């Protein structure tokens, strides 16, 4: 052995080089058409929201506008005066913006529950789609 690393496996040798937009976080890709992609590159909290499965970047941006840091949202989620059901639906009435900045539809209950369950999970193996955990059936 001369101390050099072993050659790359054939499957890695032909891979295209990664760009920022092609890097995935839990299967989430920030689309090139996302209006706030420069902000998403810089803001860790926004990137974390986009990385939640099935949370579109425009939904993540609506959450980020209302709760600009993770602590602000977690403070709401850890408020002892609210029930779990209220906390799960906390984000449901937020509205996302279209490309022109006009208000779109509500985030909805499903999106709100998904964010709550991912951020408040006690178990790192949580499957947000698991019906037992309140996900899809």
N, CA and C of each residue as an Amber inpcrd file, in Angstrom:
protein
   411
   0.8480000  -1.1820000   0.0000000   0.0000000   0.0000000   0.0000000
   0.8890000   1.2400000   0.0000000   0.5780000   2.1540000  -0.8810000
   1.3550000   3.3840000  -0.9580000   0.6860000   4.5410000  -0.2120000
  -0.4120000   4.2870000   0.4880000  -1.0960000   5.3150000   1.2620000
  -2.1510000   6.0760000   0.4860000  -2.2950000   5.8000000  -0.8070000
  -3.3140000   6.5060000  -1.5790000  -4.6640000   5.8210000  -1.3700000
  -5.7430000   6.5810000  -1.4900000  -7.0680000   5.9880000  -1.2920000
  -7.3930000   5.0110000  -2.4130000  -8.2680000   4.0600000  -2.1440000
  -8.6610000   3.1080000  -3.1890000  -9.4230000   3.8310000  -4.2970000
  -9.4600000   3.2660000  -5.4880000 -10.1890000   3.9150000  -6.5860000
 -11.6890000   3.9530000  -6.2870000 -12.3640000   4.9130000  -6.8940000
 -13.8070000   5.0450000  -6.7120000 -14.5300000   3.8690000  -7.3550000
 -15.6240000   3.4300000  -6.7430000 -16.4370000   2.4080000  -7.4050000
 -16.9600000   2.9650000  -8.7350000 -17.1990000   2.1000000  -9.7030000
 -17.6370000   2.5680000 -11.0270000 -18.8870000   3.4470000 -10.9850000
 -19.8160000   3.1610000 -10.0630000 -21.0480000   3.9570000 -10.0210000
 -20.7690000   5.3940000  -9.5910000 -19.7610000   5.6290000  -8.7570000
 -19.4350000   6.9820000  -8.3200000 -18.5810000   7.7200000  -9.3320000
 -17.8220000   6.9940000 -10.1030000 -16.9240000   7.6240000 -11.0670000
 -17.6910000   8.3280000 -12.1860000 -18.9350000   7.8980000 -12.4710000
 -19.6920000   8.4950000 -13.5710000 -20.7600000   9.4760000 -13.0980000
 -20.8520000   9.7170000 -11.7920000 -21.8600000  10.6380000 -11.2670000
 -21.5680000  12.0620000 -11.7100000 -22.6330000  12.8110000 -11.9940000
 -22.4810000  14.2210000 -12.3230000 -22.0900000  14.9760000 -11.0550000
 -21.2920000  16.0260000 -11.1830000 -20.9590000  16.8110000  -9.9950000
 -22.2180000  17.4710000  -9.4290000 -22.2800000  17.5650000  -8.1230000
 -23.4470000  18.1470000  -7.4760000 -23.4060000  19.6640000  -7.5530000
 -24.5700000  20.2490000  -7.7520000 -24.7170000  21.6940000  -7.6380000
 -25.5590000  21.9490000  -6.4050000 -25.6240000  23.2010000  -5.9900000
 -26.4040000  23.4910000  -4.7920000 -27.8550000  23.0790000  -4.9800000
 -28.3980000  23.3220000  -6.1820000 -29.8040000  23.0170000  -6.4010000
 -30.0800000  21.5290000  -6.5300000 -29.0500000  20.7370000  -6.7600000
 -29.2920000  19.3090000  -6.9100000 -29.0990000  18.5440000  -5.6110000
 -28.5790000  19.2080000  -4.5960000 -28.3770000  18.5320000  -3.3180000
 -29.7300000  18.3440000  -2.6510000 -29.9780000  17.1510000  -2.1660000
 -31.2590000  16.8490000  -1.5510000 -31.1110000  16.7420000  -0.0420000
 -32.1390000  17.1760000   0.6470000 -32.2110000  17.0050000   2.0950000
 -33.4870000  16.2260000   2.3510000 -33.3520000  14.9630000   2.7040000
 -34.5040000  14.0870000   2.9280000 -35.4240000  14.0500000   1.7100000
 -34.8580000  14.0820000   0.5340000 -35.6620000  13.9900000  -0.6740000
 -36.2410000  15.3170000  -1.1290000 -35.9840000  16.4100000  -0.4140000
 -36.5230000  17.7120000  -0.8000000 -35.5060000  18.4450000  -1.6610000
 -35.9370000  18.9060000  -2.7990000 -35.0760000  19.6750000  -3.6860000
 -35.6840000  21.0620000  -3.8120000 -34.8620000  22.0810000  -3.7000000
 -35.3600000  23.4390000  -3.8780000 -35.4260000  23.6940000  -5.3800000
 -36.6220000  23.8870000  -5.9090000 -36.7510000  24.0510000  -7.3540000
 -36.1100000  25.3480000  -7.8450000 -35.6440000  25.3290000  -9.0700000
 -35.0070000  26.5160000  -9.6480000 -35.9780000  27.6850000  -9.7300000
 -37.2630000  27.4090000  -9.8650000 -38.2620000  28.4650000  -9.9850000
 -38.6970000  29.0720000  -8.6660000 -38.1950000  28.5810000  -7.5440000
 -38.5840000  29.1220000  -6.2380000 -38.0630000  30.5520000  -6.1300000
 -38.9660000  31.5030000  -5.9310000 -38.6350000  32.9200000  -5.9540000
 -37.5940000  33.2890000  -4.8950000 -37.6470000  32.6560000  -3.7390000
 -36.7790000  33.0200000  -2.6180000 -35.6140000  32.0440000  -2.4520000
 -35.1070000  31.5040000  -3.5550000 -34.0600000  30.4860000  -3.4370000
 -32.7660000  31.0450000  -2.8590000 -32.4640000  32.3270000  -3.0980000
 -31.2570000  32.9160000  -2.5070000 -31.3720000  32.9630000  -0.9910000
 -32.5600000  33.2880000  -0.5020000 -32.7940000  33.2870000   0.9400000
 -32.6990000  31.8660000   1.4820000 -33.2460000  30.9160000   0.7460000
 -33.2060000  29.5170000   1.1850000 -31.7750000  28.9950000   1.2470000
 -30.8960000  29.5240000   0.4170000 -29.4890000  29.1120000   0.4590000
 -28.8320000  29.5510000   1.7590000 -29.2380000  30.7210000   2.2590000
 -28.5660000  31.3310000   3.4000000 -29.2180000  31.0130000   4.7410000
 -30.5160000  30.8230000   4.7590000 -31.2400000  30.6940000   6.0190000
 -31.4220000  29.2250000   6.4030000 -30.7820000  28.8350000   7.4730000
 -30.8140000  27.4350000   7.9120000 -32.2160000  26.9990000   8.3040000
 -32.9660000  27.8600000   8.9670000 -34.3240000  27.5220000   9.4060000
 -35.2260000  27.2860000   8.1970000 -35.1310000  28.1310000   7.1870000
 -35.9350000  27.9430000   5.9820000 -35.5470000  26.6430000   5.2810000
 -34.2500000  26.3470000   5.2240000 -33.7970000  25.0760000   4.6330000
 -34.3660000  23.8910000   5.3990000 -34.3920000  24.0000000   6.7300000
 -34.9230000  22.9070000   7.5540000 -36.4020000  22.6900000   7.2750000
 -37.1510000  23.7640000   7.1240000 -38.5810000  23.6290000   6.8150000
 -38.7830000  22.9860000   5.4440000 -37.9830000  23.3880000   4.4680000
 -38.0960000  22.8250000   3.1170000 -37.7410000  21.3400000   3.1200000
 -36.8640000  20.9350000   4.0270000 -36.4290000  19.5360000   4.0840000
 -37.4850000  18.6080000   4.6680000 -38.5320000  19.1470000   5.3050000
 -39.5980000  18.2950000   5.8410000 -40.3360000  17.6740000   4.6570000
 -40.5000000  16.3530000   4.6550000 -41.1630000  15.6950000   3.5230000
 -42.5410000  16.2910000   3.2220000 -42.8180000  16.4900000   1.9500000
 -44.0900000  17.0050000   1.4320000 -44.3850000  18.4550000   1.8080000
 -43.4000000  19.1910000   2.3060000 -43.5830000  20.6180000   2.5720000
 -42.9470000  21.3740000   1.4090000 -43.7840000  21.9770000   0.5930000
 -43.2930000  22.7110000  -0.5690000 -42.5820000  23.9830000  -0.1160000
 -41.6130000  24.4580000  -0.8970000 -40.8950000  25.6760000  -0.5200000
 -41.8060000  26.8740000  -0.2560000 -42.8810000  27.0140000  -1.0130000
 -43.7750000  28.1590000  -0.7730000 -44.4840000  28.0370000   0.5720000
 -44.7750000  26.8010000   1.0140000 -45.3620000  26.6020000   2.3410000
 -44.3310000  26.9320000   3.4140000 -43.1040000  26.4600000   3.2020000
 -42.0260000  26.7230000   4.1580000 -41.8000000  28.2260000   4.2980000
 -41.8760000  28.9540000   3.1850000 -41.6670000  30.3980000   3.2360000
 -42.7810000  31.0850000   4.0250000 -44.0180000  30.6230000   3.8720000
 -45.1340000  31.2010000   4.6370000 -44.9230000  30.9890000   6.1380000
 -44.4510000  29.8070000   6.5070000 -44.1660000  29.5240000   7.9180000
 -43.0190000  30.4080000   8.3910000 -41.9730000  30.5240000   7.5770000
 -40.7910000  31.3140000   7.9150000 -41.1440000  32.7860000   8.1270000
 -42.0870000  33.3150000   7.3140000 -42.4970000  34.7150000   7.4710000
 -43.1580000  34.9510000   8.8240000 -43.9850000  34.0050000   9.2590000
 -44.6880000  34.1510000  10.5450000 -43.7580000  33.8220000  11.7150000
 -42.9140000  32.8120000  11.5390000 -41.9920000  32.3580000  12.5860000
 -40.5760000  32.3730000  12.0040000 -39.8670000  33.5120000  12.0780000
 -38.5750000  33.6590000  11.4020000 -37.4230000  32.8480000  11.9930000
 -37.6540000  32.2190000  13.1340000 -36.6260000  31.3280000  13.6820000
 -37.3190000  30.1260000  14.3210000 -36.5730000  29.0550000  14.4610000
 -37.1410000  27.8330000  15.0210000 -37.6610000  28.0760000  16.4340000
 -36.9430000  28.8650000  17.2120000 -37.3410000  29.1200000  18.5960000
 -38.7280000  29.7430000  18.6680000 -39.0510000  30.6610000  17.7620000
 -40.3620000  31.3120000  17.7970000 -41.4930000  30.3040000  17.5890000
 -41.3000000  29.3430000  16.7030000 -42.3240000  28.3160000  16.4880000
 -42.3410000  27.3150000  17.6380000 -41.1730000  26.9180000  18.1110000
 -41.1270000  25.9720000  19.2290000 -41.7430000  26.5600000  20.4910000
 -41.5990000  27.8640000  20.7140000 -42.2480000  28.4970000  21.8680000
 -43.7580000  28.3130000  21.8030000 -44.3280000  28.4450000  20.6140000
 -45.7720000  28.2170000  20.4410000 -46.1230000  26.7510000  20.6850000
 -45.2970000  25.8530000  20.1590000 -45.5610000  24.4240000  20.3150000
 -45.4080000  23.9600000  21.7600000 -44.5850000  24.6310000  22.5390000
 -44.3620000  24.2150000  23.9260000 -45.2250000  24.9860000  24.9190000
 -46.1400000  25.7950000  24.4240000 -47.0530000  26.5500000  25.2770000
 -48.0030000  25.5800000  25.9750000 -47.9170000  25.5230000  27.2910000
 -48.7240000  24.5760000  28.0640000 -50.2080000  24.8920000  28.0920000
 -50.5950000  26.1140000  27.7090000 -52.0130000  26.4770000  27.7520000
 -52.7800000  25.9970000  26.5200000 -52.0730000  25.4840000  25.5110000
 -52.7270000  25.0020000  24.2920000 -52.7770000  23.4840000  24.2890000
 -53.8360000  22.9530000  23.7000000 -53.9500000  21.5030000  23.5640000
 -53.0950000  21.0460000  22.3830000 -52.8440000  19.7490000  22.3200000
 -52.0790000  19.1860000  21.2020000 -52.8090000  19.4510000  19.8890000
 -54.1290000  19.3190000  19.8950000 -54.9030000  19.5550000  18.6690000
 -54.7390000  21.0010000  18.1900000 -54.7430000  21.9590000  19.1180000
 -54.5460000  23.3620000  18.7420000 -53.1510000  23.5840000  18.1680000
 -52.1710000  22.9440000  18.7810000 -50.7910000  23.0820000  18.3060000
 -50.6200000  22.4590000  16.9250000 -51.2680000  21.3110000  16.7100000
 -51.1700000  20.6520000  15.4050000 -51.7470000  21.5170000  14.2900000
 -52.7600000  22.3180000  14.6070000 -53.4310000  23.1300000  13.5910000
 -52.9730000  24.5890000  13.6030000 -51.9290000  24.8860000  14.3500000
 -51.4320000  26.2520000  14.5060000 -51.1190000  26.9260000  13.1690000
 -50.5610000  26.1910000  12.2420000 -50.1110000  26.7620000  10.9660000
 -51.1530000  26.6650000   9.8550000 -52.2670000  26.0130000  10.1190000
 -53.2120000  25.6890000   9.0430000 -53.8120000  26.9120000   8.3530000
 -53.9530000  28.0390000   9.0550000 -54.5640000  29.2220000   8.4420000
 -53.5610000  30.1710000   7.7870000 -52.2650000  29.8560000   7.8770000
 -51.2730000  30.6800000   7.1800000 -51.4950000  30.5490000   5.6760000
 -51.2730000  31.6330000   4.9520000 -51.4620000  31.5970000   3.4990000
 -50.1190000  31.7590000   2.8070000 -49.9170000  30.9530000   1.7700000
 -48.6820000  31.0400000   0.9990000 -48.8640000  32.0610000  -0.1130000
 -47.7290000  32.5710000  -0.6190000 -47.7450000  33.5690000  -1.6900000
 -47.4150000  32.9200000  -3.0240000 -48.0290000  33.4450000  -4.0830000
 -47.6400000  32.9800000  -5.4130000 -46.4200000  33.7820000  -5.8730000
 -45.9790000  33.5680000  -7.0950000 -44.7570000  34.2260000  -7.5900000
 -44.8590000  35.7440000  -7.6280000 -46.0720000  36.2590000  -7.7270000
 -46.2610000  37.7070000  -7.7910000 -46.4260000  38.3280000  -6.4090000
 -46.4150000  37.5040000  -5.3770000 -46.5740000  38.0050000  -4.0170000
 -48.0150000  38.0680000  -3.5570000 -48.9420000  37.6160000  -4.4050000
 -50.3490000  37.5930000  -4.0140000 -50.6050000  36.3970000  -3.1080000
 -51.5660000  36.5610000  -2.1950000 -51.8850000  35.4650000  -1.2820000
 -52.4860000  34.2930000  -2.0330000 -52.0420000  33.1140000  -1.6610000
 -52.5890000  31.8950000  -2.2280000 -53.5540000  31.2640000  -1.2380000
 -53.6160000  29.9780000  -1.2660000 -54.5090000  29.2410000  -0.3710000
 -53.8710000  29.0550000   0.9970000 -54.6710000  28.5320000   1.9120000
 -54.1850000  28.2000000   3.2510000 -53.2240000  27.0220000   3.1780000
 -52.3350000  26.9200000   4.1660000 -51.4460000  25.7650000   4.2400000
 -52.2590000  24.5010000   4.4840000 -53.2730000  24.5940000   5.3210000
 -54.1560000  23.4660000   5.5770000 -53.7280000  22.6230000   6.7620000
 -54.6480000  21.7790000   7.1910000 -54.4390000  20.9500000   8.3810000
 -53.3390000  19.9210000   8.1910000 -53.2920000  19.2960000   7.0260000
 -52.3080000  18.2370000   6.7750000 -50.8820000  18.7780000   6.8770000
 -50.6320000  19.9020000   6.2470000 -49.3050000  20.5220000   6.2730000
 -48.9500000  20.9470000   7.7000000 -49.8970000  21.5480000   8.3890000
 -49.6670000  22.0110000   9.7540000 -49.3330000  20.8400000  10.6800000
 -50.0930000  19.7530000  10.5650000 -49.8300000  18.5610000  11.3930000
 -48.4510000  17.9790000  11.0970000 -48.0950000  17.9310000   9.8330000
 -46.8080000  17.3510000   9.4330000 -45.6520000  18.1310000  10.0590000
 -45.7010000  19.4540000  10.0120000 -44.6380000  20.2750000  10.5990000
 -44.5930000  20.0560000  12.1090000 -45.7580000  20.0690000  12.7530000
 -45.7990000  19.8610000  14.2060000 -45.1860000  18.5130000  14.5820000
 -45.5950000  17.4730000  13.8860000 -45.1210000  16.1220000  14.2390000
 -43.6270000  15.9540000  13.9830000 -43.1170000  16.5740000  12.9450000
 -41.6840000  16.4560000  12.6640000 -40.8520000  17.2310000  13.6790000
 -41.3120000  18.4080000  14.0660000 -40.5370000  19.2210000  15.0010000
 -40.6750000  18.7590000  16.4450000 -41.7960000  18.1420000  16.7750000
 -42.0340000  17.7370000  18.1600000 -41.8590000  16.2370000  18.3760000
 -41.3250000  15.5350000  17.3980000 -41.1590000  14.0810000  17.4880000
 -40.2390000  13.7140000  18.6460000 -40.6350000  12.7200000  19.4130000
 -39.8160000  12.1920000  20.4930000 -38.9100000  11.0860000  19.9790000
 -39.3180000  10.4880000  18.8560000 -38.6180000   9.3510000  18.2870000
 -38.0330000   9.7680000  16.9420000 -36.7410000   9.6210000  16.7660000
 -36.0910000  10.0000000  15.5170000 -36.5120000   9.1610000  14.3300000
 -37.1790000   8.0350000  14.5740000 -37.6260000   7.1630000  13.4950000
 -39.0540000   7.4760000  13.0650000 -39.5870000   8.6250000  13.4770000
 -40.9620000   8.9810000  13.1710000 -41.2070000   8.9670000  11.6680000
 -42.2940000   8.3380000  11.2730000 -42.7490000   8.3840000   9.8880000
 -44.0000000   9.2470000   9.8810000 -43.9160000  10.4250000   9.2980000
 -45.0410000  11.3590000   9.3140000 -46.2450000  10.8060000   8.5610000
 -46.0390000   9.7740000   7.7540000 -47.1360000   9.1750000   7.0110000
 -47.7530000   7.9890000   7.7410000 -47.2450000   7.6530000   8.9080000
 -47.7350000   6.5100000   9.6710000 -49.1030000   6.8380000  10.2680000
 -50.1650000   6.0830000   9.9070000 -51.4940000   6.3610000  10.4520000
 -51.5350000   6.2780000  11.9800000 -50.7130000   5.4190000  12.5650000
 -50.6820000   5.3030000  14.0240000 -50.1900000   6.6000000  14.6610000
 -49.3280000   7.3190000  13.9460000 -48.8090000   8.5930000  14.4530000
 -49.6580000   9.7550000  13.9430000 -50.7560000   9.4270000  13.2750000
 -51.6480000  10.4540000  12.7640000 -51.3610000  10.8710000  11.3370000
 -50.5150000  10.1380000  10.6420000 -50.1870000  10.4620000   9.2560000
 -51.2170000   9.8920000   8.3020000 -50.8130000   9.6810000   7.0650000
 -51.7290000   9.1510000   6.0450000 -52.1940000   7.7490000   6.3950000
 -53.3870000   7.4510000   5.9910000 -53.9000000   6.0840000   6.2050000
 -53.9140000   5.3240000   4.9060000
